[in-house]
Short mmCIF file of C-alpha atoms in Angstrom, two decimals:
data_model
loop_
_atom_site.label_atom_id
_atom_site.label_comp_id
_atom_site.label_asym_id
_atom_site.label_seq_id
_atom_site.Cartn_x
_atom_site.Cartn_y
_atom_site.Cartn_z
CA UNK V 1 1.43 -14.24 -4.94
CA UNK V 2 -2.15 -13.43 -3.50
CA UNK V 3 -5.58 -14.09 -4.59
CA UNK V 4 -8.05 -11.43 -5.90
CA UNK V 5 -11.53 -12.54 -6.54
CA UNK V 6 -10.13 -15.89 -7.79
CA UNK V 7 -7.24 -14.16 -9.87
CA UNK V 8 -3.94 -15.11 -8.95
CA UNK V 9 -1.54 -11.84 -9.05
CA UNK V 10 2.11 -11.48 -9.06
CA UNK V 11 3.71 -9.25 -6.56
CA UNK V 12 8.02 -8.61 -5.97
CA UNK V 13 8.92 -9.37 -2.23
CA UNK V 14 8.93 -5.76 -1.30
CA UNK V 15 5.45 -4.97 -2.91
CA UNK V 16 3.67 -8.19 -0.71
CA UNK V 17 5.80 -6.50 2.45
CA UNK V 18 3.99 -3.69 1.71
CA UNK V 19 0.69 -5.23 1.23
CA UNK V 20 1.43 -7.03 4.41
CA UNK V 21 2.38 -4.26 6.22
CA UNK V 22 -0.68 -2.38 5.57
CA UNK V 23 -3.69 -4.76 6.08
CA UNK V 24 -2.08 -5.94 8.99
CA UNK V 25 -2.84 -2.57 10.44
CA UNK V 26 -6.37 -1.36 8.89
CA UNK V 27 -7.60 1.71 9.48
CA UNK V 28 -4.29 2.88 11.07
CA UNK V 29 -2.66 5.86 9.01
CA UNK V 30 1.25 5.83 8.80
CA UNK V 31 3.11 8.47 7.32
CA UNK V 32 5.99 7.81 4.29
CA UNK V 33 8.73 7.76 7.19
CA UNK V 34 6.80 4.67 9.29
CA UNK V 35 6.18 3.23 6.42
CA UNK V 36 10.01 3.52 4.94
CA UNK V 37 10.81 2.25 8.55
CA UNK V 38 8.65 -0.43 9.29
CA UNK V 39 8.95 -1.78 5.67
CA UNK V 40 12.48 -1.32 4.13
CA UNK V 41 14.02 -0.90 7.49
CA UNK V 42 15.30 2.72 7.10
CA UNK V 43 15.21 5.32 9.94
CA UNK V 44 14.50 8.19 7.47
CA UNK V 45 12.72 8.34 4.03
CA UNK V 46 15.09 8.48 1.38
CA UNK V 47 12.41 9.89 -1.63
CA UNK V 48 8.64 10.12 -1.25
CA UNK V 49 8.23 9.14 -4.82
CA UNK V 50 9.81 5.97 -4.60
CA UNK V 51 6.81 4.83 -2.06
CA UNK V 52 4.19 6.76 -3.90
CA UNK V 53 5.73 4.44 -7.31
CA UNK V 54 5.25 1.22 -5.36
CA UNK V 55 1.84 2.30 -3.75
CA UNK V 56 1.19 2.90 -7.47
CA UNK V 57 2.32 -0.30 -9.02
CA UNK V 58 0.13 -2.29 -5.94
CA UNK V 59 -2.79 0.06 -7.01
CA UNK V 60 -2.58 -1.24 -10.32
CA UNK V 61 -2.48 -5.22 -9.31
CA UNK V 62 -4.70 -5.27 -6.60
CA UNK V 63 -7.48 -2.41 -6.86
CA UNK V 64 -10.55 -2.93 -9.19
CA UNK V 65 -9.95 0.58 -9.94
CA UNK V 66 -7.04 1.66 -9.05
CA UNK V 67 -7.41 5.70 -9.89
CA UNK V 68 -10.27 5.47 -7.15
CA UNK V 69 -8.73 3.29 -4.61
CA UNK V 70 -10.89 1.36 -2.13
CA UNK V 71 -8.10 -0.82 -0.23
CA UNK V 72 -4.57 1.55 -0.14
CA UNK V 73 -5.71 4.91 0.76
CA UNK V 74 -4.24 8.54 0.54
CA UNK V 75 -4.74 10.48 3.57
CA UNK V 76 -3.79 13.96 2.47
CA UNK V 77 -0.64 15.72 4.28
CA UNK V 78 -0.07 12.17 6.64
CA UNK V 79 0.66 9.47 4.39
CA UNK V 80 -1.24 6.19 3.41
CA UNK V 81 -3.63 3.06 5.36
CA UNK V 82 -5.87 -0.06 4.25
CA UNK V 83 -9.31 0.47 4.58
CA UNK V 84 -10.54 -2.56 2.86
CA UNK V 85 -14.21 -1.40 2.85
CA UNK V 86 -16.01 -1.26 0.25
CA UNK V 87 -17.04 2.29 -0.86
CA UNK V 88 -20.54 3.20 -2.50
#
């Protein structure tokens, strides 16, 4: 369970892994494979839209708007990081 703006939200073990994962890195991109490796422990990615379904489902618990992300970014061709900045 975490906190958002004095909300309490739900998430499974591997979505809060995920969440972990991330923030503890800001800034730093990782592709789908690091990602698949660092959090679920595999050495290759077994389906890209697995992640991009839990990136999703985080989206939708944790971003204010979660179509125009401002914490769990897409970086084109590479693969995902937190920024955690507040866009304009």
């Amino acid at each position: 369970m975490i906190d958002r703006e004095g909300s309490k939200i739900n998430l499974t073990a591997k979505e809060f892994d995920l969440l972990y994962f991330l923030s503890s890195h800001k800034g730093q991109v990782f592709t789908k494979e690091q990602i698949y490796e660092n959090v679920w422990g595999y050495d290759n990615a077994p389906d890209a839209s697995n992640l991009s379904s839990f990136i999703r489902k985080l989206r939708l618990k944790i971003e204010p708007q979660p179509d125009n992300p401002r914490y769990i970014i897409t970086v084109w061709g590479v693969g995902y990081k937190f920024s955690g900045e507040e866009k304009p």
